Every structure is written in structure tokens, then in C-alpha cells.
Short mmCIF file of C-alpha atoms in Angstrom, two decimals:
data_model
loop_
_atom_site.label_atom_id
_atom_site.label_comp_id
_atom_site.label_asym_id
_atom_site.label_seq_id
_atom_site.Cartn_x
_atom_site.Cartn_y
_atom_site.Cartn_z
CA UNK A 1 9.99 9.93 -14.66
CA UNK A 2 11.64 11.47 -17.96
CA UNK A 3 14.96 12.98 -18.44
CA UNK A 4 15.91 15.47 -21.27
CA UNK A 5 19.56 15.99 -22.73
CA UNK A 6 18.82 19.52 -21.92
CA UNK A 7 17.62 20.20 -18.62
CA UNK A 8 14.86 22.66 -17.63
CA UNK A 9 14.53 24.29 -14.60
CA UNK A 10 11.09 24.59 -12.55
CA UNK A 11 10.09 27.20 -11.06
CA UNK A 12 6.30 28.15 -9.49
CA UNK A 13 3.84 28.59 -11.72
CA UNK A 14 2.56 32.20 -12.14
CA UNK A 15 -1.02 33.13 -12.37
CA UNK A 16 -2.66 34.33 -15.82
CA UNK A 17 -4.90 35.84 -16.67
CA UNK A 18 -7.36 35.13 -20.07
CA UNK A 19 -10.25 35.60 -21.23
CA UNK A 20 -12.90 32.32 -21.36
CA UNK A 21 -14.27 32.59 -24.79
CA UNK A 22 -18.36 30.96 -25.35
CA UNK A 23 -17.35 29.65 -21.79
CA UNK A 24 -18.83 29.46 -17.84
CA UNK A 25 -16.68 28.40 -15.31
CA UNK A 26 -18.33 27.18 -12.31
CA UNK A 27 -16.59 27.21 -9.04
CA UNK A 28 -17.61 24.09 -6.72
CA UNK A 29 -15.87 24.92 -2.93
CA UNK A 30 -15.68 22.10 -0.49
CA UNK A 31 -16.90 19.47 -2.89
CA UNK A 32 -16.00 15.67 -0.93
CA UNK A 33 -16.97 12.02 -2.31
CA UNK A 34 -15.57 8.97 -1.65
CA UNK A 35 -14.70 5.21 -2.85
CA UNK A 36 -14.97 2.05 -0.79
CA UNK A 37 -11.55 0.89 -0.48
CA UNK A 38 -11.59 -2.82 -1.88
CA UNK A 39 -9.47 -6.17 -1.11
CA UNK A 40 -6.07 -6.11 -2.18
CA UNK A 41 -6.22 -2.27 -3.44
CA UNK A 42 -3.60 0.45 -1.39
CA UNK A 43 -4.73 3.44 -0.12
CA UNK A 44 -3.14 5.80 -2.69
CA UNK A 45 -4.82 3.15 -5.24
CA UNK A 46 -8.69 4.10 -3.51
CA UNK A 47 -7.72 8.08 -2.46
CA UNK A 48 -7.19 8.16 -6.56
CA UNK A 49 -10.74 6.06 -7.30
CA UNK A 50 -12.06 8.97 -4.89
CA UNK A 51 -10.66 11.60 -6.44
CA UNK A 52 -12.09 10.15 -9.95
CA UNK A 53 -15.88 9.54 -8.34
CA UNK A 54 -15.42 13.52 -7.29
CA UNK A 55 -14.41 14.76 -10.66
CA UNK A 56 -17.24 13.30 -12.04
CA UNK A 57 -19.73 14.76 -9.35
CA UNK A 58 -18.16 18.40 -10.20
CA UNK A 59 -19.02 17.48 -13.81
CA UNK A 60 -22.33 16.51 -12.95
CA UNK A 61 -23.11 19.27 -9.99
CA UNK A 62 -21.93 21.68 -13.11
CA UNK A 63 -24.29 20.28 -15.17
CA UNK A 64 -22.02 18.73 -17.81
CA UNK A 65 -23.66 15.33 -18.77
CA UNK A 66 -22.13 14.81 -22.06
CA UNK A 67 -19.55 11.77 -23.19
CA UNK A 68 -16.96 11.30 -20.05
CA UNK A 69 -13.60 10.14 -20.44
CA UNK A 70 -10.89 9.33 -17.52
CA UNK A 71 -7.44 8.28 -17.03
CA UNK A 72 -7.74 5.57 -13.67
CA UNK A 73 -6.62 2.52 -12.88
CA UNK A 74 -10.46 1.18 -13.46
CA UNK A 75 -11.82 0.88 -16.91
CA UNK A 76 -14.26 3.35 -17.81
CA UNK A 77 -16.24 2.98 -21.16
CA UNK A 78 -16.11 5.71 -23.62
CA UNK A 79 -18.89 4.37 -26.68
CA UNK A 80 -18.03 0.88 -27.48
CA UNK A 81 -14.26 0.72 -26.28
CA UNK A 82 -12.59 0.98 -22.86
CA UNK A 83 -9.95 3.03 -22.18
CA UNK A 84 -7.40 2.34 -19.10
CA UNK A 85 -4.87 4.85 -17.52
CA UNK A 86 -3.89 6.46 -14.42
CA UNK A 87 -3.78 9.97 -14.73
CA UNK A 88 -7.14 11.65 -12.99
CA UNK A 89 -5.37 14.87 -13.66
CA UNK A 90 -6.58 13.92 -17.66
CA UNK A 91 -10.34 13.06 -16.31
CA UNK A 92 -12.21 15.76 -18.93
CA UNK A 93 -15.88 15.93 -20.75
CA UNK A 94 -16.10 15.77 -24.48
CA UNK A 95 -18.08 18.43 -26.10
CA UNK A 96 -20.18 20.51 -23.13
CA UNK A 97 -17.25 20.73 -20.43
CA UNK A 98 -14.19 20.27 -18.51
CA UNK A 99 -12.39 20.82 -15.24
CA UNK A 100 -9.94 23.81 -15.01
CA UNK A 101 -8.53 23.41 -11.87
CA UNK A 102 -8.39 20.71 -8.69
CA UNK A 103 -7.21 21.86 -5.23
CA UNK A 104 -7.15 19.01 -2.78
CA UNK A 105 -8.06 20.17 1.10
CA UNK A 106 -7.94 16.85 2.23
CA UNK A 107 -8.21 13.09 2.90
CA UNK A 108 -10.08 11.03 5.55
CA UNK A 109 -11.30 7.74 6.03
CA UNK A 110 -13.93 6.37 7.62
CA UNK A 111 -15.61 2.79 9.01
CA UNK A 112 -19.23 1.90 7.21
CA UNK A 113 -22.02 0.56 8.72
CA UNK A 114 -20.88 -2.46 7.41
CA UNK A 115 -17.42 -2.25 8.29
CA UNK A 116 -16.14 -1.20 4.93
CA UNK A 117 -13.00 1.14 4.65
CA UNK A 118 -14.82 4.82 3.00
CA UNK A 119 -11.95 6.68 1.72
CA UNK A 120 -13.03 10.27 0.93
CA UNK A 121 -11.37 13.39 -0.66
CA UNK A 122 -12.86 16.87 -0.07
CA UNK A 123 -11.47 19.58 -2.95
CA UNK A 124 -12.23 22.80 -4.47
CA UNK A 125 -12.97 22.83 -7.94
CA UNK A 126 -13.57 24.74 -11.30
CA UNK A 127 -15.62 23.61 -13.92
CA UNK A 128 -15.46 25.48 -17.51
CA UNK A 129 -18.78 24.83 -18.94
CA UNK A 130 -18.83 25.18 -22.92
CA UNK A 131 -21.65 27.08 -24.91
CA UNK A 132 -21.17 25.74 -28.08
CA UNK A 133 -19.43 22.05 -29.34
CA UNK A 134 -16.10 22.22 -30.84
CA UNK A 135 -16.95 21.18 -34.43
CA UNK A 136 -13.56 22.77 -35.71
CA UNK A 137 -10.94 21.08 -34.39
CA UNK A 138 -7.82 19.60 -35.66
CA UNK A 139 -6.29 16.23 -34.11
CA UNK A 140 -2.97 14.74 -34.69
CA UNK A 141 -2.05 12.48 -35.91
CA UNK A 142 0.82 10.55 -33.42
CA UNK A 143 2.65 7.59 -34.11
CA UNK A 144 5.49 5.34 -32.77
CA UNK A 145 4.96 5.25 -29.30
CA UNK A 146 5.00 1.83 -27.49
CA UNK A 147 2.95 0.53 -24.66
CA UNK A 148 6.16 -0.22 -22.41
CA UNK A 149 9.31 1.22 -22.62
CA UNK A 150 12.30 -0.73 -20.38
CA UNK A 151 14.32 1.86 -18.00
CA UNK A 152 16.57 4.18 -20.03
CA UNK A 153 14.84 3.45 -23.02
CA UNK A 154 14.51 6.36 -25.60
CA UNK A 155 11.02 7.56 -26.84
CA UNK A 156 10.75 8.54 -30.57
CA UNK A 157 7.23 9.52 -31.87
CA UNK A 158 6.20 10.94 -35.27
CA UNK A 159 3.49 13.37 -35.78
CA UNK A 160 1.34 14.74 -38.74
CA UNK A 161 -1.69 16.59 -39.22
CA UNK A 162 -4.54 16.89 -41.42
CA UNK A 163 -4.55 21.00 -41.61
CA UNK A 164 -2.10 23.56 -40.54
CA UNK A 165 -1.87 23.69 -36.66
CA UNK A 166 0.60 24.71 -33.89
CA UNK A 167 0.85 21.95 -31.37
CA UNK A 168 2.70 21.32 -27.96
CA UNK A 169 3.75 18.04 -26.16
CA UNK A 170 3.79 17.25 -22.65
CA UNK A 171 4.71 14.57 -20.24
CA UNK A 172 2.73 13.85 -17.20
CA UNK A 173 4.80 11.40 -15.08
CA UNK A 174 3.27 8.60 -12.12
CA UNK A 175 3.61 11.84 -9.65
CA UNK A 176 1.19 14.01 -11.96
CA UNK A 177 3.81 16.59 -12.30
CA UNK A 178 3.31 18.49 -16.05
CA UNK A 179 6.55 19.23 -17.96
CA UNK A 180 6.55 20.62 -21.49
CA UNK A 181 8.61 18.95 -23.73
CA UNK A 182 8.36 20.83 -26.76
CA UNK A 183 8.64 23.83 -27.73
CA UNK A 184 11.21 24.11 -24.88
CA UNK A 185 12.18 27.48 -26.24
CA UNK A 186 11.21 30.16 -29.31
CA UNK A 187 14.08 28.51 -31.15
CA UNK A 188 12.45 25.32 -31.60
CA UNK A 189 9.34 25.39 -34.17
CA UNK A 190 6.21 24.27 -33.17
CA UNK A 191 4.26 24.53 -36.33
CA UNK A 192 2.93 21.97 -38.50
CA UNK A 193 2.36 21.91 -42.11
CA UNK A 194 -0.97 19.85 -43.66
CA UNK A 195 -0.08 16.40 -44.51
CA UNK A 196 3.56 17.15 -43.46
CA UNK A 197 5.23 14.22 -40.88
CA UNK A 198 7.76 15.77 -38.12
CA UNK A 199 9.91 13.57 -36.30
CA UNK A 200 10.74 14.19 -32.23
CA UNK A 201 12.20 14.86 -30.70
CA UNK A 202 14.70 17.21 -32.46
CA UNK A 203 18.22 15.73 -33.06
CA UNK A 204 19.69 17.73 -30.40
CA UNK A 205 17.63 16.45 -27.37
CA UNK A 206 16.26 12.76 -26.20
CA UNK A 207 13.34 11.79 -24.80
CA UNK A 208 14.86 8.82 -22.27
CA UNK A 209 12.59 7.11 -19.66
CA UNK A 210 13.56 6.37 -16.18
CA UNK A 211 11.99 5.02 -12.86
CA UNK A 212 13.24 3.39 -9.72
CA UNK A 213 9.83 1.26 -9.30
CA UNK A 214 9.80 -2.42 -9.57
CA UNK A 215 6.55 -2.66 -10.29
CA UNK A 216 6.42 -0.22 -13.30
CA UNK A 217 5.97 3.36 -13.49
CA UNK A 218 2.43 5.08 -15.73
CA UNK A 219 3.53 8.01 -17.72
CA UNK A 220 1.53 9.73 -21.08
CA UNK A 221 2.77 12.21 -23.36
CA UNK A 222 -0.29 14.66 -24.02
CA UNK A 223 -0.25 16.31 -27.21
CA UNK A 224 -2.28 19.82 -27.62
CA UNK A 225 -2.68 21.11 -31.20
CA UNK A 226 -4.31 24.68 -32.37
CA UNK A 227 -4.27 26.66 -35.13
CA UNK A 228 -3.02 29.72 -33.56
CA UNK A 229 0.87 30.00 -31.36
CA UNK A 230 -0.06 30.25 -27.36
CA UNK A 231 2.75 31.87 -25.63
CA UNK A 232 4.09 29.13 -22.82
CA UNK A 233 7.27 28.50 -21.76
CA UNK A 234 8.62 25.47 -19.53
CA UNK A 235 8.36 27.37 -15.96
CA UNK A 236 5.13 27.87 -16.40
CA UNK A 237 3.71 24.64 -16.58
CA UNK A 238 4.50 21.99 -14.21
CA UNK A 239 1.03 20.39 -12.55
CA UNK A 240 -2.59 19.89 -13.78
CA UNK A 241 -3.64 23.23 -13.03
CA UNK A 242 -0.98 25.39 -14.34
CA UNK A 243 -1.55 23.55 -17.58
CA UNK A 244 -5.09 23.85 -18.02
CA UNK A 245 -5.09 27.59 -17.05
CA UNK A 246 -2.27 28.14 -20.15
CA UNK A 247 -4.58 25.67 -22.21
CA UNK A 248 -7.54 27.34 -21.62
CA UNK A 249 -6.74 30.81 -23.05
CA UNK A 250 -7.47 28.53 -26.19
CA UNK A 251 -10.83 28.47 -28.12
CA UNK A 252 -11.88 25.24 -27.05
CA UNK A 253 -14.24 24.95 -30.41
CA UNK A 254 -10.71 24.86 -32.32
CA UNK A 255 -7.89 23.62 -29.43
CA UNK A 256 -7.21 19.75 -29.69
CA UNK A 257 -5.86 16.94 -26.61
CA UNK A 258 -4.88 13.57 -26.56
CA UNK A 259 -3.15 11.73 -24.45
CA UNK A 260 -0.75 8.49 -25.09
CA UNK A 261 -0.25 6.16 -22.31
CA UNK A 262 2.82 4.05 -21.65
CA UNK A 263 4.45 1.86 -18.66
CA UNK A 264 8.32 1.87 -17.82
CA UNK A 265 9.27 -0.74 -16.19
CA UNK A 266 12.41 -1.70 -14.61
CA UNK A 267 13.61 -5.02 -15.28
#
């Protein structure tokens, strides 16, 4: 969870409309798979190892075969390092593709032949299919934040970036709930100068972490940059798919994402 000195209220996302740019997207209805659930792993641990096996069957079914990287609680190797989150809501393609939007219709389980525990997740899902690879793009460059953060702990991060860019930063908490944490309104710039280093956040808010869980809580601050300002505002975003409809008005040969993982913990 994440609190902010200023508060922001939530409301439902509204619809928008844009325009995909070089893009397909591919609607998959009634897409299911499923992951056998293992010793010692919960069932919200295996319906999430399900829902990562079906994202990657949309990607495939939409023909997207390219690079795959995934936020889970399982490694997954992307070239010759492993990466190792939670978030499936961050599960994209490099270069050909990426989801746009995931409905879940439901849950089931069943008994093998066996007698191994299937747990399966049926969904309806977009995939945006790219034309052309992004050879334009502009990442950031984000430093200061630590793997674990202790409860109430502030988060300060610095940011720079090799070429002029407008960029946004969001939190996805342990629930998958989206928040935009800046710009929260027009008054705060979100514009970076080349080779310039910005501090957040601003001096009149704070980024503190909280969570009740004993065991730790995952969080990530994703940070989007672009060289062009993308009207959002912070009732507009709050889950995966509000985001990536905003996101996606972007050209995706020139929008950048990356996401930085940490764990509160409660001591």
C-alpha cells in the first residue's frame, strides 16, 4: 500500500477513446489455461501462475513470439538474466506486442488424472500487435530506490534522461490497483530536460510505504516516459486496464516503461 501527503480521490475509470497508431489489436474472448497447483504454494499463489501461463497463450494465439518479460513470483529469463516480481498486470512483449486489457470471467479447479490440483482462469483479452519495432525510444534513467523499504518508510528516487521527454510515475500495490503518483495535477511539471536530474517526489508531498502483512507486501513504481504530454489525470487510472488504455494513445515506437520492484515489510 502507499500513502501520499495529499490524498487523491478514485473514482471509475472512464472509457477513451484513441487512435492505435502502426498497431492491431486482437481480441481473444473466453481464452482459459491453467497451472498445476504445487506443494506448499496457496491458491491465490497458483490462480496468479495461471493467469501468467494465459497471458502468454494470448501472446502466442496473437502471434507475438518476440522477447517476453513478466512480473510473477517464478523466475522467468529475459536473455542472460532473470528477473523476479509479482505483478502479472506488468506481463508485456518487447518489440512485436503487448496486452491492452485483461477481464477475468472466472476461476475453477479441477482433479488430474493423476490427482494433481489444475487451477484454471478463463478471461477475455486484447492483444495490441505492433507493425513496426520501437527503435526511438527514450528510457530513464531512475535511481535511489531500495529493494525493501520497512513500514512507514519514505521513498525518494531520482530521475534523469538522456533526451528531452515527458514522463509519468505510477505505483502498482500487492492488490494490482494503479495510482498515478505524478503529475497529480497540471501544476506539477512533468517534463524533463536532457542530462538534467529531478528529484521526487516534490517537497510538498511524500511517498511513505505502508502494509499490515507480516510476511511483506510487493509493490513497483512504473515509470512511463515520451516525448510528447498525454493528458491523464489521477481518476482516470486506477487498475491495469485503465492504464494501458491511457498508455496506449502513445506511439509505442517512441513511449518508454519500466518498472522498479520493492518489498515492505513490517517488522
Amino acid at each position: 500500500m502507499f500513502q501520499l501527503k495529499n490524498k487523491i480521490a478514485f473514482l471509475l475509470f472512464v472509457s477513451i477513446s484513441f487512435n492505435l497508431v502502426s498497431q492491431k489489436e486482437i481480441r481473444l474472448n473466453n481464452l482459459s489455461a491453467c497451472s498445476v497447483l504445487q506443494q506448499n504454494q496457496t491458491i491465490e499463489e497458483s490462480r496468479k501462475a495461471a493467469i501468467f501461463n494465459l497471458k502468454l497463450l494470448a501472446l502466442q494465439e496473437a502471434g507475438v513470439s518476440e522477447l517476453i518479460t513478466a512480473n510473477q513470483f517464478f523466475d522467468v529469463k529475459k536473455g542472460s538474466n532473470s528477473d523476479k516480481d509479482e505483478y502479472y498486470e506488468s506481463t508485456f512483449a518487447d518489440l512485436k506486442g503487448e496486452i491492452s486489457k485483461f477481464t477475468i470471467l472466472s476461476f475453477d479447479q479441477s482433479v488430474g488424472a493423476t490427482g494433481e490440483v489444475n487451477v484454471c482462469v478463463r478471461a477475455d483479452i486484447n492483444v495490441i500487435k505492433f507493425d513496426l519495432e520501437p527503435l526511438s525510444k527514450t528510457n530513464l534513467l531512475v535511481e535511489g530506490i531500495n529493494s525493501r523499504y520497512k513500514n512507514g518508510d519514505p521513498i525518494f528516487v531520482k530521475i534523469s534522461s538522456p533526451s528531452p521527454v515527458f514522463y509519468w510515475v505510477f505505483l502498482i500495490d500487492a492488490d494490482g490497483n494503479y495510482s498515478l503518483l505524478h503529475p497529480l495535477d497540471i501544476t506539477q511539471s512533468n517534463f524533463i530536460d536532457s542530462n538534467k536530474m529531478i528529484s521526487l517526489p516534490e517537497k510538498s508531498f511524500n511517498w511513505n510505504v505502508t502494509t499490515s502483512n507480516k510476511e511483506g507486501e510487493k509493490n513497483g513504481l512504473l515509470f512511463i516516459s515520451y516525448p510528447k504530454n498525454v493528458s491523464i489525470s489521477t481518476q482516470q487510472i486506477t487498475d491495469f486496464n485503465s492504464w494501458a488504455s491511457w498508455y496506449n494513445q502513445m506511439d509505442y515506437t517512441k513511449r518508454s516503461k519500466q518498472i522498479k520492484n520493492f518489498l515492505i515489510f513490517n517488522p
